[in-house]
mmCIF file of C-alpha atoms in Angstrom:
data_model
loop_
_atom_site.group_PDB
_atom_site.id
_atom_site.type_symbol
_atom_site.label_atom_id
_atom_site.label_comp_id
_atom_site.label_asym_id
_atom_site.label_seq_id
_atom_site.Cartn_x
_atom_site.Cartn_y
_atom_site.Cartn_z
ATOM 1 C CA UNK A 319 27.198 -31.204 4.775
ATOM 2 C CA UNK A 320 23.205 -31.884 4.533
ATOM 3 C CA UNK A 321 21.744 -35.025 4.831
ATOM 4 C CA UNK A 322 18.713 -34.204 2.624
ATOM 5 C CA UNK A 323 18.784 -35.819 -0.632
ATOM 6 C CA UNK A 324 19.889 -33.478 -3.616
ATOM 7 C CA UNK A 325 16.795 -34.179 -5.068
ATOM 8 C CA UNK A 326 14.480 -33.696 -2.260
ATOM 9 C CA UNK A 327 16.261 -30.015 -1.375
ATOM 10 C CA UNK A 328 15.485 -29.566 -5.099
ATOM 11 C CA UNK A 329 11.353 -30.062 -5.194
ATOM 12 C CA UNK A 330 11.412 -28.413 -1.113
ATOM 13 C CA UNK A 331 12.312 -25.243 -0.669
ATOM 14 C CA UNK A 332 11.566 -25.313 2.840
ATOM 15 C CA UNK A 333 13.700 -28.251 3.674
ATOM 16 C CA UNK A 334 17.133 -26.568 2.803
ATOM 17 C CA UNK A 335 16.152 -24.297 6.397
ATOM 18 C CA UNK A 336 17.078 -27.034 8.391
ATOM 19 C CA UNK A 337 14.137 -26.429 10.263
ATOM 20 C CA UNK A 338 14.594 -22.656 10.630
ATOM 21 C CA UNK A 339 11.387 -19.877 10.129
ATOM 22 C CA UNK A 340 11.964 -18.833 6.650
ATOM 23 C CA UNK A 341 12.336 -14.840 6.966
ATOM 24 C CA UNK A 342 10.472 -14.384 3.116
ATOM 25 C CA UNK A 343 7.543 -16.780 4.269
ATOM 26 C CA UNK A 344 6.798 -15.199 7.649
ATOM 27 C CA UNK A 345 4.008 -12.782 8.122
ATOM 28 C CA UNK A 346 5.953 -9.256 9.070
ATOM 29 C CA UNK A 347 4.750 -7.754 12.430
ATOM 30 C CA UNK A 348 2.127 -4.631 12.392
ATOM 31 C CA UNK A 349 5.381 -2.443 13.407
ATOM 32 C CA UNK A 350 6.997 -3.898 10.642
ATOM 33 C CA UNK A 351 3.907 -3.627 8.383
ATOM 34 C CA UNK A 352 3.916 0.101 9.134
ATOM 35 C CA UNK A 353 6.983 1.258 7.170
ATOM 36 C CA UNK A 354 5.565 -1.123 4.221
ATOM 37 C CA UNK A 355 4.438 0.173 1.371
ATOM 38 C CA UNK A 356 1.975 -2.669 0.749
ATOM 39 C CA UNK A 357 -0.401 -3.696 3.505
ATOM 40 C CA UNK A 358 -4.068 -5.346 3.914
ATOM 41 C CA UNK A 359 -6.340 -2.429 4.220
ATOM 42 C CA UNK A 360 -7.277 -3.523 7.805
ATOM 43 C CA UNK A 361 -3.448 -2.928 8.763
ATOM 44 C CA UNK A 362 -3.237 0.412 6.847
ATOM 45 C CA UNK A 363 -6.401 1.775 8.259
ATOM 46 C CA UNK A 364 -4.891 0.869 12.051
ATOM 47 C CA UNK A 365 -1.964 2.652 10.835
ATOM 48 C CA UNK A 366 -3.223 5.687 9.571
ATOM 49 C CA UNK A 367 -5.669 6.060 12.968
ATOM 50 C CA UNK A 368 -2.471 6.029 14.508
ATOM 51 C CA UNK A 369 -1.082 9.512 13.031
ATOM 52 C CA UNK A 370 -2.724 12.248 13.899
ATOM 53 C CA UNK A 371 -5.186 13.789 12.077
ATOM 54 C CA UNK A 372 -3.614 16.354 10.240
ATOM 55 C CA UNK A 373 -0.688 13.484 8.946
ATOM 56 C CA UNK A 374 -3.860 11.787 7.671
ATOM 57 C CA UNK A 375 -5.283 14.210 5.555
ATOM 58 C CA UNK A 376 -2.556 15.973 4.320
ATOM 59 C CA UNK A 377 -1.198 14.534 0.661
ATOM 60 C CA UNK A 378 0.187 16.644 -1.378
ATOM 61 C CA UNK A 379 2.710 16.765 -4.090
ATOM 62 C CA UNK A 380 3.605 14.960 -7.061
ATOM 63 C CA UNK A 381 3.345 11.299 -6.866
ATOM 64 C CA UNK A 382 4.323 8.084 -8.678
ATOM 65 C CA UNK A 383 1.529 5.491 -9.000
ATOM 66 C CA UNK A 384 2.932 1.793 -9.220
ATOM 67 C CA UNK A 385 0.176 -1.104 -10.157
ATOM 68 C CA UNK A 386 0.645 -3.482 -6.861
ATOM 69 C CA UNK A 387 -0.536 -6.324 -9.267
ATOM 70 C CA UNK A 388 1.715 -5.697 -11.681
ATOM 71 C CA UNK A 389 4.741 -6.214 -9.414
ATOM 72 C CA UNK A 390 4.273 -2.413 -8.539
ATOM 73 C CA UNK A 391 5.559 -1.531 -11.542
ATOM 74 C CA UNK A 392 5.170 2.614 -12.425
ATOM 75 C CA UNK A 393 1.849 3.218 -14.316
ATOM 76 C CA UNK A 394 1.738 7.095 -14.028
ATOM 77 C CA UNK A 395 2.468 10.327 -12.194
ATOM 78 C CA UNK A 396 0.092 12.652 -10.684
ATOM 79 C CA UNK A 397 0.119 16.164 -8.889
ATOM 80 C CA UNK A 398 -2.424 15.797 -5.958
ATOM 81 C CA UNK A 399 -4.092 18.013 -3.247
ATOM 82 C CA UNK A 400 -5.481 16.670 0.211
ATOM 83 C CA UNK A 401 -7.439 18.228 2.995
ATOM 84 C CA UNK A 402 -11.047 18.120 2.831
ATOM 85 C CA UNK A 403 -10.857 16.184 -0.310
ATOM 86 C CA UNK A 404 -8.341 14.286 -2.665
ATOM 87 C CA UNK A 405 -8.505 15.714 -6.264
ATOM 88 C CA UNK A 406 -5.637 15.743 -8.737
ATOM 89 C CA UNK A 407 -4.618 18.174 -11.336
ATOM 90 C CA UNK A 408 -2.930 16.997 -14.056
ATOM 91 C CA UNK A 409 -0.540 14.041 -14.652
ATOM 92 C CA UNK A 410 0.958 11.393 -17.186
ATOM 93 C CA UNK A 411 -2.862 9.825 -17.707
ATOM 94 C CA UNK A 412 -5.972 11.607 -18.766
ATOM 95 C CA UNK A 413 -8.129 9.947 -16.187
ATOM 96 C CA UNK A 414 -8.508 8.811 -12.140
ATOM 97 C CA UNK A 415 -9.004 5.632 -11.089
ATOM 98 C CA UNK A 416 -12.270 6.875 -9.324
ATOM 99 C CA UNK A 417 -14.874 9.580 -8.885
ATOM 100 C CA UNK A 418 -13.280 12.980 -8.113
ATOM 101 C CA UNK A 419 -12.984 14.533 -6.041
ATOM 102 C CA UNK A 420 -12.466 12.292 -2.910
ATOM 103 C CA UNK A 421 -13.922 13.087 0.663
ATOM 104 C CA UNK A 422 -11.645 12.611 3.085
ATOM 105 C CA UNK A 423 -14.015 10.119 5.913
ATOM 106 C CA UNK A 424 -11.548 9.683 8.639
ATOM 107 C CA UNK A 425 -9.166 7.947 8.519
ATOM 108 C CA UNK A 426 -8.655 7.998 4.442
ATOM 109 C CA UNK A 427 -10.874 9.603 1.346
ATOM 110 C CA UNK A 428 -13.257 7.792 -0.239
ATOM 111 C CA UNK A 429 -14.691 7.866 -3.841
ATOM 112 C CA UNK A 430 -17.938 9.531 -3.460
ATOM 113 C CA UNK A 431 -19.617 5.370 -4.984
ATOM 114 C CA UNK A 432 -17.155 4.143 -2.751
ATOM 115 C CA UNK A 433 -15.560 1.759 -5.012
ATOM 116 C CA UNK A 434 -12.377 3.341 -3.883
ATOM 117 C CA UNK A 435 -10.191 4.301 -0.455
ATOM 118 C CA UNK A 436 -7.028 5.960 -0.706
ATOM 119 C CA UNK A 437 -4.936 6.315 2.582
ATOM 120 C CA UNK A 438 -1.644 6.900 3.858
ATOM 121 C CA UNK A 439 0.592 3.788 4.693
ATOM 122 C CA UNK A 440 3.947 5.339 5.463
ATOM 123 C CA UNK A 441 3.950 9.120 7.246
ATOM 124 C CA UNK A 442 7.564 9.338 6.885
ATOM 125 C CA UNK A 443 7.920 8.736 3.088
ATOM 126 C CA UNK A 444 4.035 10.441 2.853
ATOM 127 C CA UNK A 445 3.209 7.376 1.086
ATOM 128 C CA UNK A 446 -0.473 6.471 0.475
ATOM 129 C CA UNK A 447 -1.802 2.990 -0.779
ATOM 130 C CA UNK A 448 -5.030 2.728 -3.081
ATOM 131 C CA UNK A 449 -7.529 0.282 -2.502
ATOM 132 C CA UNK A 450 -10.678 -0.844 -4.692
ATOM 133 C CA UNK A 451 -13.367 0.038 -1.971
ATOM 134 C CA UNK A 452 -13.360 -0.056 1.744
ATOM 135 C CA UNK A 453 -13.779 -3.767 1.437
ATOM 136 C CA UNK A 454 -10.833 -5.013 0.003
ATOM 137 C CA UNK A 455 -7.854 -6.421 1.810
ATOM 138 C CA UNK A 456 -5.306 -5.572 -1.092
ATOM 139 C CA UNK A 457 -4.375 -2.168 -2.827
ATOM 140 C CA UNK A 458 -4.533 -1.667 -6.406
ATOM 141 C CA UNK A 459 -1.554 0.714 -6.092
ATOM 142 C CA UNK A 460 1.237 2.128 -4.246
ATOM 143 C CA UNK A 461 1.671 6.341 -4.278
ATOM 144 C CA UNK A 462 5.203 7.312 -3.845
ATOM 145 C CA UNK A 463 6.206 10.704 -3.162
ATOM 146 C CA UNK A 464 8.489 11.829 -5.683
ATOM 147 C CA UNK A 465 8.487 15.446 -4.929
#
């Protein structure tokens, strides 16, 4: 039985660990980061160097967009083409998030203002992860690979 005070356990999370790393609270490795679907933009783009070249330009496929700041909740479907440059054909919403189409500047295309990166995060699953410019630290959205 704990000695911590029912009330104390209560208004601290932490304290119920008994002084143990919480796993939810612990920044993940960059192996670990890897087979993410979310990651800070400077871990993705050391990922995606990583692959070779041909892994990093090649998307293709239908895809599920999921709003990371909405809980990554589905916001639409696309049909998309990589190589030289990202463009999409048709999908559930009438519009891109950026400029089209997208240069692919190694190691992920960029919107031709550059207010927007898109890159892949996970070669297995051929997932990519969106980010508003080559700035930002957090992606807008997740692409999933449906088929």
């Amino acid at each position: 039985k704990s000695n911590i005070p029912v009330t104390q356990a209560r208004t601290r999370p932490d304290s119920i660990m008994n002084g143990h790393d919480d796993i939810l609270l612990k920044k993940p490795s960059a192996e670990a980061m890897s087979r993410s679907d979310v990651m800070p933009q400077t871990e993705a783009r050391a990922y995606a160097l990583s692959l070779p070249p041909a892994q990093r330009s090649e998307i293709s496929g239908c895809y599920c967009l999921k709003c990371v700041p909405c809980g990554s909740f589905p916001v639409a479907a696309h049909c998309v083409c990589g190589g030289s440059s990202l463009c999409w054909g048709f999908g559930t919403t009438p519009f891109a998030c950026f400029a089209l189409p997208m240069p692919f500047v190694d190691p992920y295309f960029r919107s031709i203002k550059r207010d927007g990166v898109v890159m892949v995060v996970n070669a297995e699953h051929q997932t990519a992860a969106c980010y508003p410019g080559e700035r930002a630290e957090q992606p807008c959205c997740i692409w999933s690979k449906l088929w």
